[in-house]
């Protein structure tokens, strides 16, 4: 009897010891990067973000941001520690599931070590409290992104890697999540962001707006615009059935009004060609020239500087809502899938509204030498991600598919591709397989010559 009890106790002790051991040695640190071909350190391994709740307070007078990020994620491995990407700013504390976590920073990597390991499959909630003057990041191609100060406020946006200047996260397009973004600014200013505005309240000299993106979003598509905006809203009407809310800086509001008024009609035209609009709201932000050097397809509400606020660019940024925002590149190498489609949308607009057949746009692009600098699916470096071949030669690839398959199959592909990968990620290989499946034939010549070929073909057709 006694020996049996002792044996049983021993077994229990051994089990406890084993359990203790496994939970302390089992977890390993998540990777510090996702090995993107162009930005190997962007993103982090070991977890998958479900939701970001960002609470931002900004004062344009001193440029200071006081913020909290609450990140809900699911562990994809047993984790002893994990990284978030964050550039600049000062982290004053972090918790994981309510318990303080150890914080370490090295460059743009923020490492959090929770008090206890996180099991694979477990959902966990991280909070990071941070503040400081967020930075403007200058890309290798010279473009400015991150947190851009404007005359009356700020503009936060960033493709490919600006969002890590204003919130900690898994900043790679492959980890999409929903967002709640709450922004507090001095009374008199207003804050706009992606998705639906849930509330806007003023108290004690400060105005707080709460924005919600209920559909998954890649972090490079997150946006905050702070300033003295004039708004324009169109309730959910028309076949697209989407509420449209736009904001324009007062200095450009009158001039941009006629084109902003065309958004419902352009969405309707896009819907007919690309399939159902993938999000529950739409609109645009129009900035004075100089605030930002390019237009960007920030989710549901693209940002356009006044000097780029023309119908072609608007059509381009709206098309990105399907191509790029709903179906998002698996890595930055697949960028041509974004820009090729958005450029082709401009060619389709010219065909439908301006009597310029896409064939004509194609031949013009074919004749333009800068479009042949490199194959669209293989930009030589990250500096080239936004170069003409990605846009124009990307669109040429789509036109070749159209020439080979005919209009019926081509339009099926146009709407079917974003439908197949709605709110997901996809690669160039996924696209090739999808097109050949719908077409029912191999299109080797299109891929070998137009997508991957180094040489310009002798003839366009
Ligand atoms: N995707 C944007 C467009 O609609 C361009 C972004 C430019 N960004 C940059 N870093 N150069 O074409
Ligand atoms: Zn684009």
Coordinates of C-alpha atoms and ligand atoms in Angstrom, one line a residue:
X1 CA 0.0 0.0 0.0
X2 CA 2.6 2.4 1.1
X3 CA 4.9 1.6 -1.8
X4 CA 2.0 2.0 -4.2
X5 CA 1.2 5.4 -2.9
X6 CA 4.8 6.4 -3.1
X7 CA 5.0 5.1 -6.7
X8 CA 1.8 7.0 -7.6
X9 CA 3.1 10.2 -6.0
X10 CA 6.4 9.7 -7.8
X11 CA 4.5 9.4 -11.1
X12 CA 2.5 12.5 -10.4
X13 CA 5.7 14.4 -9.5
X14 CA 7.4 13.2 -12.7
X15 CA 4.4 14.3 -14.8
X16 CA 4.4 17.7 -13.1
X17 CA 8.1 18.0 -13.7
X18 CA 7.6 17.0 -17.3
X19 CA 4.7 19.4 -17.8
X20 CA 6.8 22.2 -16.2
X21 CA 9.8 21.3 -18.4
X22 CA 7.8 21.2 -21.6
X23 CA 6.2 24.6 -21.0
X24 CA 9.6 26.2 -20.3
X25 CA 11.7 24.6 -23.0
X26 CA 9.1 23.9 -25.7
X27 CA 8.5 27.5 -26.9
X28 CA 11.0 29.1 -29.3
X29 CA 11.2 32.7 -30.5
X30 CA 9.2 33.6 -33.6
X31 CA 11.3 34.6 -36.6
X32 CA 12.3 38.3 -36.9
X33 CA 11.3 38.5 -40.6
X34 CA 9.3 36.6 -43.2
X35 CA 12.1 36.5 -45.8
X36 CA 10.3 38.5 -48.3
X37 CA 12.5 38.5 -51.5
X38 CA 12.8 42.3 -51.3
X39 CA 12.3 43.1 -47.6
X40 CA 13.5 40.0 -45.7
X41 CA 13.1 41.6 -42.3
X42 CA 9.6 42.9 -42.8
X43 CA 6.9 40.9 -40.9
X44 CA 7.6 38.4 -38.2
X45 CA 7.1 34.6 -37.8
X46 CA 5.3 32.6 -35.2
X47 CA 1.9 34.3 -35.1
X48 CA -0.9 35.5 -37.3
X49 CA -2.6 38.8 -36.4
X50 CA -6.4 38.8 -36.3
X51 CA -7.1 42.3 -35.2
X52 CA -5.4 45.6 -34.4
X53 CA -7.1 48.2 -32.1
X54 CA -5.0 51.4 -32.4
X55 CA -5.7 54.3 -30.1
X56 CA -3.9 57.4 -31.3
X57 CA -3.8 60.9 -29.9
X58 CA -1.9 63.4 -32.1
X59 CA -1.0 67.0 -31.6
X60 CA 0.1 68.7 -34.8
X61 CA 1.6 71.6 -32.8
X62 CA 4.5 69.5 -31.5
X63 CA 4.1 66.5 -33.8
X64 CA 3.7 64.1 -30.9
X65 CA 1.8 60.9 -31.0
X66 CA 0.6 59.1 -27.8
X67 CA -0.7 55.7 -28.6
X68 CA -1.7 52.2 -27.6
X69 CA -1.8 49.3 -29.9
X70 CA -3.8 46.3 -28.9
X71 CA -3.0 43.3 -31.1
X72 CA -5.0 40.1 -31.1
X73 CA -3.1 37.3 -32.7
X74 CA -3.0 33.5 -32.9
X75 CA 0.3 31.7 -32.3
X76 CA 1.4 29.5 -35.3
X77 CA 4.1 27.8 -33.2
X78 CA 4.9 27.4 -29.5
X79 CA 6.3 30.9 -28.7
X80 CA 8.8 31.9 -26.0
X81 CA 9.1 35.4 -27.6
X82 CA 8.0 37.2 -30.7
X83 CA 8.7 40.3 -32.7
X84 CA 6.7 43.3 -33.9
X85 CA 8.0 45.8 -36.5
X86 CA 8.2 49.4 -35.2
X87 CA 10.5 52.3 -36.3
X88 CA 11.3 55.3 -34.1
X89 CA 9.0 56.2 -31.1
X90 CA 9.5 55.2 -27.5
X91 CA 7.8 52.1 -26.1
X92 CA 6.9 52.6 -22.4
X93 CA 5.4 49.2 -21.8
X94 CA 3.9 46.0 -23.1
X95 CA 1.6 43.3 -21.9
X96 CA 0.7 39.9 -23.2
X97 CA -2.7 38.7 -21.9
X98 CA -2.6 41.3 -19.2
X99 CA 0.8 40.3 -17.8
X100 CA 3.8 42.6 -18.3
X101 CA 6.1 41.4 -21.1
X102 CA 9.9 42.1 -21.4
X103 CA 10.6 44.6 -24.2
X104 CA 13.7 44.7 -26.3
X105 CA 14.4 46.9 -29.3
X106 CA 17.0 46.6 -32.0
X107 CA 16.5 48.7 -35.1
X108 CA 13.0 48.2 -36.4
X109 CA 12.5 45.0 -34.5
X110 CA 10.6 45.1 -31.2
X111 CA 10.9 41.8 -29.3
X112 CA 8.4 40.9 -26.6
X113 CA 9.0 38.1 -24.2
X114 CA 5.8 37.1 -22.4
X115 CA 6.0 35.9 -18.8
X116 CA 4.9 32.4 -19.9
X117 CA 5.1 30.7 -23.3
X118 CA 2.3 30.9 -25.7
X119 CA 1.0 27.6 -27.1
X120 CA 0.7 26.9 -30.8
X121 CA -2.9 27.7 -31.8
X122 CA -3.5 29.9 -28.8
X123 CA -5.1 33.3 -29.3
X124 CA -3.3 36.0 -27.3
X125 CA -3.6 39.7 -26.8
X126 CA -0.7 42.1 -26.8
X127 CA -0.8 45.7 -25.8
X128 CA 2.0 48.1 -26.6
X129 CA 2.0 51.7 -25.2
X130 CA 4.2 54.1 -27.2
X131 CA 4.8 57.7 -27.9
X132 CA 7.0 60.2 -29.6
X133 CA 7.3 62.1 -32.9
X134 CA 6.7 59.6 -35.6
X135 CA 9.1 59.6 -38.6
X136 CA 8.8 60.2 -42.3
X137 CA 10.5 57.3 -44.0
X138 CA 12.2 57.9 -47.3
X139 CA 12.1 54.8 -49.6
X140 CA 15.0 53.7 -51.7
X141 CA 13.1 55.1 -54.7
X142 CA 12.9 58.5 -53.0
X143 CA 9.2 58.4 -52.1
X144 CA 8.2 59.6 -48.7
X145 CA 5.9 57.5 -46.5
X146 CA 5.2 56.7 -42.9
X147 CA 4.1 59.7 -40.9
X148 CA 4.0 62.9 -43.1
X149 CA 3.4 66.2 -41.4
X150 CA 1.2 68.6 -43.4
X151 CA 0.4 72.2 -43.0
X152 CA -2.6 71.6 -40.7
X153 CA -2.1 68.0 -39.5
X154 CA -0.6 64.8 -40.7
X155 CA -1.0 62.0 -43.2
X156 CA 0.0 58.5 -42.3
X157 CA 0.3 55.9 -45.0
X158 CA 2.9 53.6 -46.5
X159 CA 3.6 51.3 -49.3
X160 CA 5.6 49.2 -49.1
X161 CA 6.8 49.9 -45.5
X162 CA 5.6 53.1 -43.9
X163 CA 3.1 51.8 -41.4
X164 CA 5.8 50.6 -39.0
X165 CA 6.5 54.3 -38.4
X166 CA 3.2 54.7 -36.6
X167 CA 2.1 51.4 -35.1
X168 CA 3.8 48.2 -34.0
X169 CA 2.7 45.1 -36.0
X170 CA 3.3 42.4 -38.4
X171 CA 4.2 44.6 -41.3
X172 CA 4.1 42.3 -44.3
X173 CA 1.3 42.0 -46.8
X174 CA 0.8 38.3 -46.1
X175 CA -0.6 39.0 -42.6
X176 CA -3.9 40.7 -43.1
X177 CA -6.2 41.7 -40.2
X178 CA -9.2 43.8 -39.2
X179 CA -8.7 47.2 -37.6
X180 CA -10.3 49.6 -35.2
X181 CA -8.5 53.0 -35.5
X182 CA -9.4 55.6 -32.9
X183 CA -7.8 59.1 -33.4
X184 CA -8.0 62.0 -31.0
X185 CA -7.0 65.5 -32.3
X186 CA -7.3 69.1 -31.1
X187 CA -10.8 70.5 -31.7
X188 CA -11.1 72.1 -35.1
X189 CA -9.2 69.3 -36.8
X190 CA -10.7 66.0 -37.9
X191 CA -9.3 62.6 -38.5
X192 CA -10.1 60.2 -41.3
X193 CA -9.1 56.6 -41.8
X194 CA -10.1 53.4 -43.5
X195 CA -13.6 51.8 -43.4
X196 CA -16.6 53.0 -41.5
X197 CA -16.7 55.9 -39.1
X198 CA -18.5 54.6 -36.0
X199 CA -18.5 57.8 -34.1
X200 CA -17.0 61.3 -33.8
X201 CA -17.2 63.2 -30.6
X202 CA -15.8 66.4 -29.2
X203 CA -15.1 66.9 -25.5
X204 CA -12.6 69.1 -23.5
X205 CA -11.2 70.7 -26.7
X206 CA -10.4 67.4 -28.4
X207 CA -12.2 65.5 -31.1
X208 CA -12.2 61.7 -31.3
X209 CA -13.2 59.7 -34.3
X210 CA -13.5 55.9 -34.3
X211 CA -13.0 54.1 -37.5
X212 CA -13.5 50.4 -38.2
X213 CA -12.2 48.2 -41.0
X214 CA -14.3 45.1 -40.7
X215 CA -12.7 43.3 -43.7
X216 CA -9.1 42.2 -43.6
X217 CA -6.5 44.7 -44.5
X218 CA -2.7 44.6 -45.2
X219 CA -0.9 47.0 -43.0
X220 CA 0.6 48.9 -46.0
X221 CA -3.0 50.0 -46.8
X222 CA -3.8 51.5 -43.3
X223 CA -4.2 55.3 -43.4
X224 CA -4.8 58.2 -41.1
X225 CA -5.5 61.7 -42.4
X226 CA -5.6 64.6 -39.9
X227 CA -6.5 68.1 -40.9
X228 CA -9.2 70.6 -41.7
X229 CA -11.0 68.6 -44.2
X230 CA -14.2 69.3 -46.1
X231 CA -16.3 66.1 -46.5
X232 CA -18.6 64.8 -49.2
X233 CA -20.8 61.8 -48.5
X234 CA -23.2 59.8 -50.7
X235 CA -25.4 57.4 -48.9
X236 CA -25.5 53.7 -49.9
X237 CA -27.4 54.0 -53.2
X238 CA -27.0 52.6 -56.7
X239 CA -26.3 49.1 -57.7
X240 CA -22.9 49.1 -55.9
X241 CA -24.8 49.9 -52.7
X242 CA -21.8 51.3 -50.9
X243 CA -21.8 54.4 -48.8
X244 CA -19.2 56.9 -50.1
X245 CA -17.4 59.3 -47.8
X246 CA -14.6 61.5 -49.1
X247 CA -12.6 64.3 -47.6
X248 CA -10.7 67.1 -49.3
X249 CA -8.3 69.7 -47.9
X250 CA -10.2 73.1 -48.1
X251 CA -7.6 74.4 -50.5
X252 CA -8.5 71.7 -53.1
X253 CA -12.1 70.9 -52.1
X254 CA -13.9 73.1 -54.8
X255 CA -11.7 71.9 -57.6
X256 CA -11.9 68.2 -56.7
X257 CA -15.7 68.2 -56.1
X258 CA -16.8 67.2 -59.7
X259 CA -14.5 64.2 -59.8
X260 CA -15.4 63.1 -56.2
X261 CA -19.0 63.2 -57.3
X262 CA -18.2 60.6 -60.0
X263 CA -17.0 58.0 -57.5
X264 CA -20.4 56.1 -57.3
X265 CA -20.6 55.9 -61.1
X266 CA -17.0 54.7 -61.3
X267 CA -17.6 52.1 -58.6
X268 CA -20.6 50.9 -60.6
X269 CA -18.5 50.6 -63.8
X270 CA -15.8 48.8 -61.8
X271 CA -18.3 46.5 -60.3
X272 CA -19.6 45.5 -63.7
X273 CA -16.1 44.6 -64.9
X274 CA -14.4 43.4 -61.7
X275 CA -17.3 41.9 -59.7
X276 CA -18.8 42.9 -56.4
X277 CA -17.0 45.7 -54.5
X278 CA -15.0 43.9 -51.8
X279 CA -15.5 46.4 -48.9
X280 CA -18.4 48.0 -47.1
X281 CA -17.4 51.6 -47.7
X282 CA -15.6 53.8 -50.2
X283 CA -14.4 57.3 -50.8
X284 CA -11.2 59.2 -51.3
X285 CA -8.9 61.7 -49.6
X286 CA -7.7 64.6 -51.7
X287 CA -4.5 66.3 -50.4
X288 CA -2.8 69.5 -51.6
X289 CA 0.0 68.9 -54.0
X290 CA 3.2 68.3 -52.2
X291 CA 1.8 66.6 -49.1
X292 CA 2.5 63.2 -50.7
X293 CA 4.3 62.6 -54.0
X294 CA 2.0 59.9 -55.3
X295 CA -1.5 58.5 -55.1
X296 CA -2.0 55.4 -52.9
X297 CA -4.8 52.9 -52.8
X298 CA -5.3 53.0 -49.0
X299 CA -8.1 50.5 -48.3
X300 CA -11.6 51.8 -49.0
X301 CA -10.4 55.4 -49.1
X302 CA -7.4 56.0 -51.4
X303 CA -5.3 59.1 -51.0
X304 CA -4.7 61.4 -54.0
X305 CA -2.6 64.6 -54.2
X306 CA -4.4 67.3 -56.1
X307 CA -1.8 67.1 -59.0
X308 CA -2.7 63.4 -59.5
X309 CA -6.4 63.9 -59.0
X310 CA -7.6 63.0 -62.5
X311 CA -10.0 60.3 -63.6
X312 CA -7.3 57.9 -64.8
X313 CA -5.6 57.9 -61.4
X314 CA -8.9 57.7 -59.5
X315 CA -10.0 54.7 -61.7
X316 CA -6.5 53.1 -61.0
X317 CA -6.8 53.5 -57.2
X318 CA -10.4 52.3 -57.2
X319 CA -9.4 49.2 -59.2
X320 CA -6.7 48.5 -56.5
X321 CA -9.6 47.8 -54.1
X322 CA -10.1 44.6 -56.0
X323 CA -6.5 44.0 -57.2
X324 CA -4.1 44.5 -54.3
X325 CA -6.5 45.3 -51.4
X326 CA -8.9 42.3 -51.6
X327 CA -6.5 39.9 -53.3
X328 CA -3.2 41.0 -51.9
X329 CA 0.3 40.0 -53.1
X330 CA 1.9 37.0 -51.2
X331 CA 5.2 38.9 -51.3
X332 CA 6.5 42.2 -52.7
X333 CA 7.7 40.3 -55.8
X334 CA 4.1 39.9 -56.9
X335 CA 3.6 43.7 -57.1
X336 CA 2.9 43.6 -60.8
X337 CA -0.4 41.8 -59.9
X338 CA -1.4 45.1 -58.2
X339 CA -0.1 47.6 -60.7
X340 CA -0.6 45.6 -63.9
X341 CA -4.4 45.3 -63.1
X342 CA -4.8 48.9 -61.9
X343 CA -3.1 50.1 -65.1
X344 CA -5.2 47.8 -67.2
X345 CA -8.3 49.3 -65.5
X346 CA -7.1 52.7 -66.9
X347 CA -6.9 51.1 -70.4
X348 CA -10.4 49.7 -70.0
X349 CA -11.7 53.1 -68.9
X350 CA -10.2 54.7 -72.0
X351 CA -11.8 51.9 -74.1
X352 CA -15.3 52.3 -72.5
X353 CA -15.4 56.1 -72.0
X354 CA -12.9 57.7 -74.4
X355 CA -13.0 55.5 -77.6
X356 CA -9.4 54.4 -77.2
X357 CA -9.3 50.6 -77.6
X358 CA -7.1 48.8 -75.1
X359 CA -5.2 47.6 -78.1
X360 CA -4.1 51.1 -78.8
X361 CA -2.9 51.6 -75.1
X362 CA -1.1 48.3 -75.4
X363 CA 0.7 49.3 -78.6
X364 CA 1.7 52.6 -77.1
X365 CA 3.1 50.8 -74.0
X366 CA 4.9 48.4 -76.3
X367 CA 6.6 51.2 -78.1
X368 CA 7.8 52.9 -74.9
X369 CA 11.3 51.8 -74.2
X370 CA 11.4 52.4 -70.4
X371 CA 8.7 49.7 -70.1
X372 CA 11.2 47.1 -71.2
X373 CA 13.9 47.7 -68.5
X374 CA 13.1 44.4 -66.7
X375 CA 10.4 41.7 -66.6
X376 CA 7.4 42.7 -64.5
X377 CA 7.5 39.6 -62.3
X378 CA 11.2 40.1 -61.5
X379 CA 12.0 43.7 -60.5
X380 CA 15.8 43.7 -60.0
X381 CA 15.8 45.4 -56.6
X382 CA 13.3 46.9 -54.2
X383 CA 14.1 50.3 -55.7
X384 CA 12.3 49.2 -58.9
X385 CA 9.0 48.0 -57.4
X386 CA 7.2 51.0 -58.7
X387 CA 9.0 51.4 -62.0
X388 CA 7.2 51.5 -65.4
X389 CA 7.6 47.8 -66.3
X390 CA 5.7 46.8 -63.2
X391 CA 2.8 49.0 -64.3
X392 CA 2.8 49.1 -68.1
X393 CA 4.4 45.7 -68.9
X394 CA 2.2 44.2 -66.2
X395 CA -0.8 45.6 -68.1
X396 CA 0.6 44.3 -71.3
X397 CA 0.7 40.8 -69.8
X398 CA -3.0 41.1 -69.1
X399 CA -3.7 42.3 -72.7
X400 CA -1.8 39.3 -74.1
X401 CA -4.1 37.0 -72.0
X402 CA -7.0 38.9 -73.5
X403 CA -5.7 38.5 -77.0
X404 CA -5.1 34.7 -76.5
X405 CA -8.3 33.9 -74.7
X406 CA -10.8 36.3 -76.2
X407 CA -13.1 38.8 -74.3
X408 CA -15.5 36.3 -72.7
X409 CA -12.8 34.3 -70.9
X410 CA -10.8 37.5 -70.2
X411 CA -13.7 39.2 -68.4
X412 CA -14.3 36.0 -66.5
X413 CA -10.7 36.1 -65.3
X414 CA -10.9 39.8 -64.4
X415 CA -13.8 39.2 -62.0
X416 CA -12.9 35.6 -61.1
X417 CA -9.4 36.3 -59.9
X418 CA -10.4 38.7 -57.1
X419 CA -13.5 36.6 -56.3
X420 CA -11.3 33.4 -55.9
X421 CA -8.9 35.1 -53.5
X422 CA -11.3 37.6 -51.9
X423 CA -9.8 39.1 -48.8
X424 CA -6.8 36.8 -49.1
X425 CA -3.2 36.6 -50.6
X426 CA -2.0 35.2 -53.8
X427 CA 1.2 34.8 -55.8
X428 CA 2.2 35.0 -59.4
X429 CA 2.2 31.2 -59.6
X430 CA -1.4 31.2 -58.2
X431 CA -2.3 33.6 -61.0
X432 CA -0.7 31.6 -63.7
X433 CA -2.5 28.4 -62.5
X434 CA -5.8 30.3 -62.2
X435 CA -5.6 31.7 -65.7
X436 CA -4.7 28.4 -67.3
X437 CA -7.5 26.7 -65.4
X438 CA -10.1 29.2 -66.6
X439 CA -8.7 29.3 -70.2
X440 CA -8.4 25.6 -70.3
X441 CA -5.0 25.8 -72.0
X442 CA -1.3 26.6 -71.3
X443 CA -0.3 30.1 -72.0
X444 CA 3.5 29.4 -71.9
X445 CA 4.4 32.0 -74.4
X446 CA 2.6 34.8 -72.5
X447 CA 4.5 33.9 -69.3
X448 CA 7.9 33.1 -70.8
X449 CA 8.0 36.1 -73.1
X450 CA 5.8 38.8 -71.6
X451 CA 5.9 38.1 -67.9
X452 CA 9.4 36.7 -67.4
X453 CA 11.3 37.4 -70.7
X454 CA 14.4 39.7 -70.7
X455 CA 14.1 40.7 -74.3
X456 CA 11.5 42.9 -75.9
X457 CA 9.6 40.8 -78.5
X458 CA 10.0 42.0 -82.1
X459 CA 6.3 42.6 -82.6
X460 CA 3.4 43.5 -80.3
X461 CA 1.0 40.9 -81.6
Ligands
LIG1 N1 0.7 51.9 -55.3 C1 0.7 53.3 -55.6 C2 0.0 53.4 -57.0 O1 -1.2 53.4 -57.0 C3 2.1 53.8 -55.7 C4 2.9 53.8 -54.4 C5 4.2 54.5 -54.6 N2 5.1 54.2 -53.5 C6 6.5 54.3 -53.6 N3 7.2 53.9 -52.5 N4 7.0 54.7 -54.6 O2 0.5 53.3 -58.0
LIG2 ZN1 -1.2 51.5 -58.4

